[in-house]
Coordinates of C-alpha atoms in Angstrom, one line a residue:
Chain A
M1 CA 0.0 0.0 0.0
N2 CA 1.5 3.4 -1.1
P3 CA 1.5 6.6 1.1
D4 CA -1.3 8.1 -0.8
E5 CA -3.6 5.1 -0.2
I6 CA -2.7 5.1 3.5
Q7 CA -3.3 8.8 3.8
A8 CA -6.7 8.3 2.2
I9 CA -7.7 5.8 4.8
I10 CA -6.5 8.0 7.7
K11 CA -8.6 10.9 6.2
Q12 CA -11.6 8.6 6.0
I13 CA -11.1 7.7 9.8
L14 CA -10.9 11.3 10.6
T15 CA -14.1 12.1 8.8
D16 CA -16.2 9.0 9.5
A17 CA -15.2 7.9 13.0
L18 CA -14.0 11.3 14.4
Q19 CA -16.4 13.5 12.5
V20 CA -13.8 16.0 11.7
D21 CA -14.9 18.8 9.5
P22 CA -14.7 17.4 5.9
C23 CA -13.5 20.9 4.6
L24 CA -10.5 20.6 6.9
I25 CA -9.7 17.1 5.8
S26 CA -10.0 17.9 2.1
D27 CA -7.5 20.8 2.5
A28 CA -5.1 18.6 4.5
T29 CA -1.7 17.8 3.1
A30 CA 1.2 15.7 4.3
E31 CA 2.4 18.8 6.2
T32 CA -0.8 19.4 8.0
P33 CA -0.4 18.9 11.8
L34 CA -3.0 16.5 13.3
L35 CA -2.9 18.2 16.8
G36 CA -3.3 21.8 17.7
R37 CA -2.9 24.3 14.8
G38 CA -4.0 22.0 12.0
I39 CA -6.7 19.4 12.4
G40 CA -7.1 20.3 16.0
L41 CA -7.3 16.8 17.5
D42 CA -7.0 16.7 21.4
S43 CA -5.6 13.8 23.4
V44 CA -9.0 11.9 23.5
E45 CA -9.3 12.1 19.8
A46 CA -5.7 11.2 19.1
M47 CA -6.4 8.0 21.0
R48 CA -9.5 7.3 19.0
L49 CA -7.5 7.9 15.8
G50 CA -5.0 5.4 17.1
L51 CA -7.7 2.8 17.6
G52 CA -9.1 3.5 14.2
L53 CA -5.7 2.8 12.6
E54 CA -5.2 -0.4 14.5
N55 CA -8.5 -1.7 13.3
A56 CA -8.2 -0.4 9.7
F57 CA -4.6 -1.6 9.1
A58 CA -4.7 -4.6 11.5
I59 CA -1.6 -3.3 13.5
S60 CA -1.0 -2.8 17.1
I61 CA 0.2 0.6 18.3
P62 CA 1.7 0.8 21.8
D63 CA 0.4 3.9 23.7
A64 CA 4.1 4.8 24.3
E65 CA 4.3 5.4 20.5
L66 CA 1.1 7.6 20.4
T67 CA 3.1 10.7 20.9
T68 CA 2.8 14.4 19.9
E69 CA 5.6 13.6 17.4
L70 CA 3.6 10.8 15.8
F71 CA 0.7 13.4 15.2
S72 CA 2.9 16.2 14.2
S73 CA 1.8 15.9 10.7
L74 CA -0.4 13.8 8.4
G75 CA 2.8 12.7 6.5
T76 CA 4.5 11.6 9.8
L77 CA 1.6 9.4 10.7
T78 CA 1.3 8.0 7.2
A79 CA 5.0 6.9 7.2
Y80 CA 4.6 5.4 10.7
V81 CA 1.6 3.3 9.5
Q82 CA 3.3 2.2 6.4
H83 CA 6.3 1.1 8.5
K84 CA 4.1 -0.8 10.9
T85 CA 2.2 -2.5 8.1
V86 CA 5.5 -3.6 6.5
V87 CA 7.0 -4.8 9.8
A88 CA 3.9 -6.7 10.7
G89 CA 3.7 -8.2 7.1
K90 CA 0.1 -7.4 7.1
T91 CA -2.3 -7.2 4.2
V92 CA -4.5 -4.2 4.7
T93 CA -8.2 -5.0 4.4
Chain B
M1 CA -15.7 9.9 63.6
Q2 CA -17.0 13.1 62.1
T3 CA -14.3 14.7 60.0
L4 CA -12.0 13.6 57.2
P5 CA -8.8 14.2 59.3
E6 CA -10.3 11.8 61.9
L7 CA -10.9 9.2 59.2
F8 CA -7.3 9.7 58.1
A9 CA -6.0 9.1 61.6
R10 CA -8.2 6.0 62.1
Q11 CA -7.3 4.4 58.8
T12 CA -3.7 5.1 58.9
A13 CA -3.5 3.6 62.5
T14 CA -5.8 0.5 61.7
H15 CA -4.1 -0.4 58.5
A16 CA -0.6 1.0 59.3
A17 CA 1.4 -1.8 57.8
H18 CA -0.9 -2.3 54.7
N19 CA 0.0 -0.8 51.3
A20 CA -2.0 2.5 50.8
I21 CA -0.4 3.3 47.4
V22 CA 1.5 1.4 44.9
Y23 CA 3.0 3.5 42.0
G24 CA 5.5 1.6 39.8
E25 CA 8.3 0.6 42.1
R26 CA 7.1 3.1 44.9
V27 CA 5.1 1.6 47.7
L28 CA 3.6 3.6 50.6
T29 CA 2.1 1.9 53.5
Y30 CA -0.7 3.7 55.4
D31 CA 1.8 4.4 58.2
E32 CA 4.3 6.0 55.6
L33 CA 1.4 7.9 54.1
R34 CA 0.6 9.4 57.5
A35 CA 4.2 10.5 58.0
R36 CA 4.4 12.1 54.6
V37 CA 1.0 13.8 55.0
Y38 CA 1.6 15.1 58.6
T39 CA 5.1 16.4 57.6
L40 CA 3.6 18.4 54.7
A41 CA 0.7 19.5 56.7
A42 CA 3.0 20.8 59.5
E43 CA 5.0 22.7 56.8
M44 CA 1.8 24.3 55.5
Q45 CA 1.0 25.5 59.1
A46 CA 4.5 26.9 59.4
R47 CA 3.8 28.9 56.2
G48 CA 0.7 30.3 57.8
V49 CA -2.1 28.1 56.5
R50 CA -4.9 28.2 59.0
V51 CA -8.2 26.4 59.5
G52 CA -10.6 27.4 56.7
D53 CA -7.9 28.7 54.3
R54 CA -8.1 27.4 50.7
V55 CA -5.3 25.4 49.0
G56 CA -5.0 24.3 45.5
V57 CA -3.7 20.8 44.5
L58 CA -2.3 20.5 41.1
F59 CA -0.8 17.1 40.1
R60 CA -1.5 14.2 37.8
N61 CA -2.8 11.0 39.3
S62 CA 0.1 10.2 41.5
P63 CA 1.1 9.5 45.2
E64 CA 1.8 13.3 45.3
F65 CA -1.8 14.1 44.6
V66 CA -2.8 11.9 47.4
I67 CA -0.3 13.2 49.8
A68 CA -1.0 16.8 49.0
Y69 CA -4.8 16.4 49.2
W70 CA -4.7 14.7 52.7
A71 CA -2.1 17.3 53.9
V72 CA -4.5 20.2 53.0
L73 CA -7.4 18.5 54.9
N74 CA -5.2 17.7 57.9
A75 CA -4.0 21.3 58.0
G76 CA -7.5 22.2 58.4
A77 CA -7.7 23.9 55.1
L78 CA -10.1 23.4 52.2
A79 CA -8.8 21.5 49.2
V80 CA -9.3 22.8 45.7
P81 CA -8.4 20.0 43.2
L82 CA -7.2 21.6 39.9
N83 CA -7.4 19.8 36.5
D84 CA -4.0 19.4 35.1
H85 CA -5.3 20.3 31.6
Y86 CA -6.1 23.9 32.7
Q87 CA -4.5 26.9 31.0
Q88 CA -3.6 30.3 32.5
S89 CA -7.0 31.9 32.5
E90 CA -8.5 28.9 34.1
I91 CA -5.9 28.7 36.9
L92 CA -6.3 32.4 37.5
Y93 CA -10.1 32.0 37.7
F94 CA -9.8 29.3 40.4
I95 CA -7.1 31.3 42.4
D96 CA -9.5 34.2 42.5
A97 CA -12.8 32.4 42.9
C98 CA -11.4 30.3 45.9
E99 CA -9.0 32.9 47.2
L100 CA -6.3 30.4 47.1
G101 CA -3.2 31.4 49.3
L102 CA -1.2 28.4 48.4
I103 CA -1.0 25.8 45.6
L104 CA 0.8 22.4 46.0
T105 CA 2.2 21.4 42.8
N106 CA 5.4 20.3 41.1
A107 CA 8.0 21.5 38.6
S108 CA 5.9 20.5 35.6
Y109 CA 3.2 23.2 36.5
R110 CA 5.6 25.8 38.0
A111 CA 6.0 28.0 34.9
L112 CA 2.2 28.0 34.3
C113 CA 1.5 29.0 37.8
E114 CA 4.2 31.5 38.1
T115 CA 2.9 33.3 35.0
V116 CA -0.6 33.8 36.5
L117 CA 0.3 34.4 40.2
P118 CA 1.2 38.1 39.7
Q119 CA -2.2 38.7 38.1
A120 CA -4.3 37.1 40.9
R121 CA -6.3 39.4 43.3
T122 CA -5.0 37.4 46.3
H123 CA -1.5 36.7 47.3
C124 CA -0.9 33.1 46.4
E125 CA 2.3 31.0 46.7
L126 CA 3.6 27.7 45.4
L127 CA 4.9 24.8 47.5
L128 CA 6.7 22.5 45.1
E129 CA 6.8 18.8 45.6
E130 CA 10.5 18.7 44.9
T131 CA 11.1 20.4 48.2
W132 CA 9.0 17.9 50.3
D133 CA 11.8 15.4 50.9
A134 CA 13.9 18.0 52.7
L135 CA 11.1 18.9 55.2
P136 CA 11.7 17.9 58.8
A137 CA 9.8 14.8 59.7
Q138 CA 6.9 15.2 62.1
T139 CA 6.4 12.4 64.6
D140 CA 4.2 14.1 67.3
W141 CA 2.2 16.5 65.0
Q142 CA -1.5 16.5 65.5
P143 CA -4.0 18.1 63.1
P144 CA -6.1 21.1 64.3
V145 CA -9.7 20.5 65.3
V146 CA -12.3 21.3 62.5
D147 CA -16.0 21.5 62.6
P148 CA -17.6 18.6 60.6
H149 CA -20.3 20.9 59.3
T150 CA -17.8 23.2 57.5
P151 CA -16.6 22.8 53.9
V152 CA -13.8 20.5 53.3
M153 CA -13.2 21.2 49.6
F154 CA -14.4 23.4 46.8
Q155 CA -15.3 21.7 43.4
F156 CA -16.9 23.3 40.4
S157 CA -19.8 22.4 38.2
S158 CA -20.4 23.5 34.6
G159 CA -23.7 24.6 33.1
S160 CA -26.3 27.4 33.2
T161 CA -23.8 30.1 33.9
S162 CA -20.8 31.3 31.9
T163 CA -18.3 30.5 34.7
P164 CA -18.2 27.4 36.7
K165 CA -20.3 27.3 39.8
R166 CA -18.5 26.9 43.1
I167 CA -19.6 23.9 45.2
A168 CA -18.6 23.4 48.8
R169 CA -19.2 20.0 50.5
T170 CA -18.7 19.5 54.2
H171 CA -16.7 16.8 56.0
E172 CA -20.0 15.2 57.1
Q173 CA -21.4 15.0 53.5
I174 CA -18.2 13.5 52.2
L175 CA -18.1 11.0 54.9
W176 CA -21.7 9.9 54.5
E177 CA -21.1 9.5 50.7
L178 CA -18.0 7.4 51.3
D179 CA -19.9 5.3 53.8
A180 CA -22.7 4.6 51.3
L181 CA -20.3 3.7 48.5
A182 CA -18.2 1.4 50.7
H183 CA -21.4 -0.3 51.8
A184 CA -23.0 -0.6 48.3
L185 CA -19.8 -1.8 46.7
Q186 CA -18.9 -4.0 49.7
L187 CA -15.3 -2.6 49.7
T188 CA -12.7 -4.3 51.8
P189 CA -9.0 -3.8 52.7
Q190 CA -8.3 -6.6 50.1
D191 CA -9.6 -4.5 47.3
R192 CA -6.9 -3.0 44.9
F193 CA -8.2 0.1 43.0
L194 CA -6.9 1.2 39.6
G195 CA -6.6 5.0 39.7
V196 CA -6.8 6.2 36.1
A197 CA -9.8 8.5 36.4
P198 CA -8.5 12.0 37.1
F199 CA -8.4 12.6 41.0
S200 CA -9.1 16.3 40.3
H201 CA -12.6 15.3 39.1
V202 CA -15.4 14.1 41.4
N203 CA -15.4 10.6 39.9
G204 CA -11.7 9.9 40.4
L205 CA -11.5 11.7 43.7
M206 CA -14.5 10.2 45.5
R207 CA -15.1 6.8 43.8
T208 CA -11.4 5.8 43.5
M209 CA -9.0 7.8 45.6
L210 CA -11.1 8.4 48.8
S211 CA -13.1 5.1 48.4
S212 CA -9.8 3.1 48.4
F213 CA -8.7 5.0 51.5
R214 CA -12.1 4.6 53.2
A215 CA -11.8 0.9 52.7
G216 CA -8.3 0.5 53.9
A217 CA -7.6 -0.8 50.3
T218 CA -4.7 -0.3 48.0
L219 CA -4.7 2.4 45.3
Y220 CA -2.6 2.2 42.1
P221 CA -2.5 5.7 40.5
A222 CA -1.7 5.5 36.8
A223 CA -1.9 7.4 33.6
F224 CA -4.4 5.9 31.1
E225 CA -2.2 4.1 28.6
R226 CA -3.7 0.9 27.3
Q227 CA -0.9 -1.7 27.5
P228 CA 0.6 -0.5 30.8
V229 CA -2.9 -0.4 32.3
A230 CA -3.9 -3.7 31.1
A231 CA -0.6 -5.2 32.3
L232 CA -1.1 -3.5 35.7
I233 CA -4.5 -5.0 36.2
E234 CA -3.3 -8.5 35.3
R235 CA 0.1 -8.3 37.3
E236 CA -1.3 -6.8 40.4
R237 CA -4.7 -8.6 40.3
L238 CA -6.7 -5.4 40.7
T239 CA -10.3 -5.7 41.8
M240 CA -11.8 -2.2 41.2
F241 CA -11.8 -0.4 37.9
I242 CA -13.9 2.8 38.2
A243 CA -13.4 5.2 35.3
V244 CA -15.2 7.0 32.4
P245 CA -16.7 5.6 29.2
F246 CA -13.8 6.8 27.1
M247 CA -11.4 4.5 29.0
F248 CA -13.6 1.4 28.8
I249 CA -14.5 2.0 25.1
T250 CA -10.7 2.4 24.3
L251 CA -9.8 -0.8 26.0
A252 CA -12.8 -2.7 24.4
Q253 CA -11.6 -1.5 20.9
T254 CA -8.0 -2.3 21.4
R255 CA -6.3 -5.2 19.6
F256 CA -4.2 -6.7 22.3
E257 CA -1.4 -9.0 21.0
R258 CA -2.4 -11.4 23.8
P259 CA -5.6 -10.9 25.6
P260 CA -4.9 -9.5 29.1
D261 CA -6.4 -11.4 32.0
F262 CA -8.9 -9.2 33.8
S263 CA -10.4 -12.1 35.9
S264 CA -9.3 -10.4 39.1
L265 CA -11.6 -7.5 38.6
R266 CA -14.6 -7.6 41.0
L267 CA -16.4 -4.4 39.6
C268 CA -16.0 -2.3 36.5
I269 CA -18.0 1.0 37.0
S270 CA -18.4 3.8 34.5
A271 CA -19.5 7.3 35.4
S272 CA -19.5 10.9 34.1
A273 CA -21.2 10.1 30.6
P274 CA -23.4 7.4 29.2
L275 CA -21.8 4.3 28.0
P276 CA -23.4 2.9 24.8
N277 CA -24.4 -0.8 25.1
K278 CA -22.5 -1.7 22.0
Y279 CA -19.2 -0.9 23.8
N280 CA -20.3 -2.6 27.1
R281 CA -20.9 -5.8 25.2
E282 CA -17.6 -5.5 23.4
F283 CA -15.8 -5.0 26.7
H284 CA -17.6 -8.0 28.0
A285 CA -16.8 -10.1 25.0
Q286 CA -13.1 -9.2 25.4
F287 CA -12.6 -9.2 29.1
G288 CA -15.6 -11.1 30.6
H289 CA -17.0 -8.2 32.6
Y290 CA -20.0 -6.0 32.0
I291 CA -19.5 -2.4 33.0
R292 CA -21.9 -1.0 35.6
Q293 CA -23.1 2.5 35.1
L294 CA -23.1 4.9 38.1
Y295 CA -25.0 8.2 38.4
G296 CA -23.5 11.2 40.2
S297 CA -22.9 14.8 39.9
T298 CA -20.6 17.3 41.7
E299 CA -23.7 18.8 43.4
T300 CA -25.1 15.5 44.7
G301 CA -22.2 13.2 44.9
T302 CA -23.0 9.5 44.0
M303 CA -26.8 8.9 43.6
S304 CA -26.9 5.3 42.2
V305 CA -24.9 2.5 40.8
N306 CA -26.4 -0.4 38.7
L307 CA -25.5 -3.3 40.9
S308 CA -28.3 -5.4 39.5
D309 CA -28.0 -9.2 39.3
D310 CA -29.7 -8.9 36.0
I311 CA -26.9 -6.7 34.4
E312 CA -27.1 -8.2 31.0
N313 CA -30.7 -6.9 30.6
T314 CA -30.2 -3.6 32.4
L315 CA -26.9 -2.4 30.8
D316 CA -28.5 1.1 30.1
S317 CA -29.6 1.6 33.6
V318 CA -27.7 3.7 36.3
G319 CA -29.4 1.5 38.9
A320 CA -31.6 2.2 41.9
P321 CA -30.7 5.0 44.3
L322 CA -28.2 4.3 47.1
E323 CA -29.5 3.9 50.6
R324 CA -30.7 7.4 52.0
V325 CA -31.0 8.7 48.4
S326 CA -34.4 9.2 46.6
F327 CA -35.2 9.8 43.0
A328 CA -38.3 11.2 41.3
V329 CA -39.1 12.1 37.8
V330 CA -41.2 15.3 37.2
N331 CA -42.8 17.0 34.2
D332 CA -42.6 20.6 33.3
A333 CA -45.4 21.5 35.8
D334 CA -43.3 19.8 38.5
E335 CA -45.7 16.9 38.9
R336 CA -44.4 13.4 39.8
L337 CA -44.5 11.0 36.9
G338 CA -45.1 7.2 37.1
A339 CA -42.9 4.4 35.9
E340 CA -41.6 4.3 32.3
T341 CA -42.5 8.0 31.8
V342 CA -39.7 10.4 30.8
G343 CA -39.2 13.6 32.7
Q344 CA -36.6 15.6 34.6
V345 CA -34.7 13.6 37.3
I346 CA -34.8 15.2 40.7
V347 CA -32.8 13.9 43.7
A348 CA -32.8 14.1 47.4
S349 CA -29.6 13.0 49.2
P350 CA -28.1 13.8 52.6
W351 CA -24.7 14.2 51.0
A352 CA -26.0 16.6 48.3
I353 CA -25.2 20.4 48.7
L354 CA -28.1 22.7 49.6
G355 CA -27.1 25.4 47.1
Y356 CA -24.2 27.0 45.1
D357 CA -22.1 29.6 46.7
D358 CA -23.3 33.1 46.0
L359 CA -25.9 32.3 43.4
P360 CA -29.3 32.7 45.1
E361 CA -31.4 33.1 41.9
L362 CA -30.2 30.0 40.4
N363 CA -30.4 28.2 43.8
A364 CA -34.1 29.0 43.9
Q365 CA -34.5 27.3 40.5
V366 CA -32.7 24.1 41.1
F367 CA -32.7 23.4 44.8
R368 CA -36.3 23.1 45.7
D369 CA -38.2 21.3 48.6
G370 CA -35.1 19.2 49.5
F371 CA -34.5 18.1 46.0
F372 CA -31.8 19.0 43.4
Y373 CA -33.3 19.4 39.9
T374 CA -30.5 17.7 37.9
G375 CA -31.5 18.9 34.4
D376 CA -31.1 15.2 33.3
L377 CA -34.0 13.5 31.5
G378 CA -34.8 10.0 32.6
R379 CA -37.3 7.3 33.5
L380 CA -37.7 4.9 36.3
D381 CA -38.7 1.3 35.6
A382 CA -41.1 -0.7 37.8
Q383 CA -38.3 -1.8 40.0
G384 CA -37.1 1.7 40.7
R385 CA -34.1 1.6 38.4
L386 CA -33.2 4.8 36.6
Y387 CA -32.5 5.1 32.9
L388 CA -31.0 8.4 31.7
Q389 CA -32.3 9.8 28.3
G390 CA -30.5 13.0 27.7
R391 CA -30.3 16.5 29.2
L392 CA -32.6 19.5 29.5
K393 CA -29.6 21.8 30.0
F394 CA -27.2 22.7 27.2
L395 CA -24.0 21.0 28.4
I396 CA -21.3 19.3 26.3
N397 CA -19.8 16.1 27.5
K398 CA -16.3 15.5 26.2
G399 CA -14.9 12.2 27.2
G400 CA -16.5 12.6 30.7
F401 CA -15.6 16.3 31.1
K402 CA -18.5 18.6 31.2
I403 CA -18.1 21.8 29.2
D404 CA -20.4 24.8 29.5
P405 CA -21.0 26.2 25.9
R406 CA -21.0 29.8 27.4
E407 CA -17.5 29.5 28.8
V408 CA -16.2 28.7 25.3
E409 CA -18.4 31.3 23.6
E410 CA -17.2 34.1 25.9
I411 CA -13.5 33.2 24.9
L412 CA -14.4 33.3 21.3
E413 CA -16.4 36.5 21.6
A414 CA -13.2 38.3 22.6
H415 CA -11.8 37.6 19.1
P416 CA -12.0 40.8 17.0
M417 CA -13.1 39.0 13.9
I418 CA -16.1 37.3 15.5
K419 CA -19.5 39.0 15.3
E420 CA -21.6 36.1 16.9
V421 CA -20.7 32.7 18.2
A422 CA -22.6 29.8 19.6
V423 CA -21.1 26.6 20.9
V424 CA -22.8 23.2 20.8
G425 CA -22.0 19.5 21.3
V426 CA -22.1 17.2 18.3
P427 CA -22.9 13.6 19.4
T428 CA -20.2 11.0 18.6
A429 CA -20.5 7.3 18.2
Y430 CA -18.8 6.9 21.5
G431 CA -21.6 8.4 23.5
D432 CA -20.0 11.8 24.2
D433 CA -19.8 15.0 22.1
R434 CA -17.3 16.9 19.9
V435 CA -17.3 20.6 20.6
K436 CA -18.6 22.7 17.6
A437 CA -18.5 26.5 17.3
V438 CA -21.0 28.1 14.9
V439 CA -19.5 31.5 13.9
V440 CA -20.8 34.6 12.2
R441 CA -17.6 36.6 11.2
R442 CA -17.0 40.3 11.3
G443 CA -14.0 40.0 9.1
P444 CA -11.6 37.3 7.7
C445 CA -10.5 34.5 10.1
T446 CA -10.0 30.8 9.7
Q447 CA -10.7 27.8 11.7
V448 CA -7.1 27.3 12.5
E449 CA -6.7 30.9 13.9
L450 CA -9.7 30.6 16.0
A451 CA -8.5 27.2 17.5
E452 CA -5.2 28.9 18.2
F453 CA -6.8 31.9 19.9
C454 CA -8.4 29.4 22.3
R455 CA -5.3 27.3 22.9
S456 CA -3.6 29.4 25.6
R457 CA -7.0 30.5 27.2
I458 CA -8.8 27.2 27.9
A459 CA -8.0 23.5 28.5
D460 CA -7.6 21.5 25.3
F461 CA -10.7 19.4 25.7
K462 CA -12.8 22.6 25.5
I463 CA -11.4 23.9 22.3
P464 CA -13.9 23.5 19.4
S465 CA -12.8 20.9 16.9
V466 CA -15.4 22.0 14.3
F467 CA -15.8 25.6 13.3
E468 CA -18.8 26.3 11.0
F469 CA -19.0 29.7 9.4
R470 CA -22.5 31.1 8.8
E471 CA -24.1 34.2 7.4
E472 CA -26.4 34.5 10.4
M473 CA -27.5 32.5 13.5
P474 CA -30.8 30.7 13.6
K475 CA -33.1 32.7 15.8
S476 CA -36.6 32.9 16.9
P477 CA -38.9 35.7 15.9
T478 CA -38.0 37.4 19.3
G479 CA -34.4 37.1 18.4
K480 CA -33.6 34.3 20.8
L481 CA -30.9 31.9 19.6
R482 CA -32.2 28.5 18.5
R483 CA -29.5 26.5 19.9
G484 CA -31.3 23.2 19.0
M485 CA -30.9 24.1 15.3
L486 CA -27.2 24.6 15.4
N487 CA -26.5 21.0 14.4
E488 CA -28.8 21.3 11.3
P489 CA -27.6 22.6 8.1
E490 CA -27.9 26.3 7.4
R491 CA -31.1 27.3 5.7

């Protein structure tokens, strides 16, 4: 799965499960921060995004890795998910 | 035993060698806890803290929160637990509203506090945890005498007014509630409590931190992180898990590499927001326990817990009232309604407050004839179990934290590019709300700018995550905002 496809699924989780404003999501690029000045997720929503990623990509994310740095941009998160899926050797469903 | 310092003296003597707190590698017995608490209380006295003074407690869930809280009470002062998400303006508000003369905290919050202290109306100092180890140990210190009918702490409740309403509960009320909880939950010294619900909030404070102490049990303060928390429950064979829906839902949805063993848990109890059945069943499927819902508020303390033997068929219920508490459901004309009819829930309880501080008009509306009018909608079944069905008052529930829309609106109204703003909750699939601001602009401004404007002014959980820009607000012919229409598309 390439980064664009992963990013599209992350965006879908943000709009469907977290109900983030679709306008914000459509404008988001790899540089858009997910916390604070950006998508504006708080710590509860970041945890919910983590859960959504685990289920969508069949990966396990330790809470110790759900850091501010991980959510620093959509691109950072995308790269992390790609790495996780490769390491786990998972086929994304 | 009539006061909390008396309870403290009794429990620390009775259970002296028993573990009071376990925090990673750190273990404090009840005797060691007493020594730490009396040492800190004596230092507070030496700094001039007197009976009836107000002292803030600002820590995450940790042994230091417990030590600080008990030290304040033993010094005869009123404790004001502060949420560790608060930003400058909120800390300043609480310093002024409670006339805090001292805040017990640590280096993590020092810069935040020192920024606001010069702006406070009263002189307020910090006593940092990093200095506590150097304090002279107190072996013969005795707490001052306090009146059981006087307030022991200030807490705050959101809703109806733009600023949080101050609530003062007495020693007697707190002890009565703790007795009722200990009795209903059949707590014993063998219980081991997971301490993940924030101790600064009524749920974590009363039903975890103080209930553990009241039982002579062991408290395990912890940050809510899924894998470490699951490992802690399994390794330490914890028995009591009292938290908020967000935490139970998160665990229920987590894909653990190996399913953790939660068989030691005796009770899982959720409070502060409704827990949808879907997640309760998922939690049961994964961990073998149904979560029991508890009903309480800052004004009334705990009112009920669903301890039904028929939990599988009553998951939605918050249970029948605790002993000495009574419920009724009334209509708009204040007439009592029969079973299965939805109306406003009103509650009478010996440990409920009799009114807010300094709000006589509001008190006349919501404290009437010995009942507190909760603003919650609900129905009673034929067995007297309560089922909540929403709220009359406009309050937003974010992961268990209640947010008053007016507080957020007032922050945004100060932005020069905002002409009008209204804040509402948008229901999520998790049973709580997202915070949405509907904005009529005076000039150009973006969602990102407005969120940033809020960031240094209010706690992160209060900041709107959705901003909707409109040409005008939906209003009635008389010009009153139609708040209920703010979640509908603009016409």
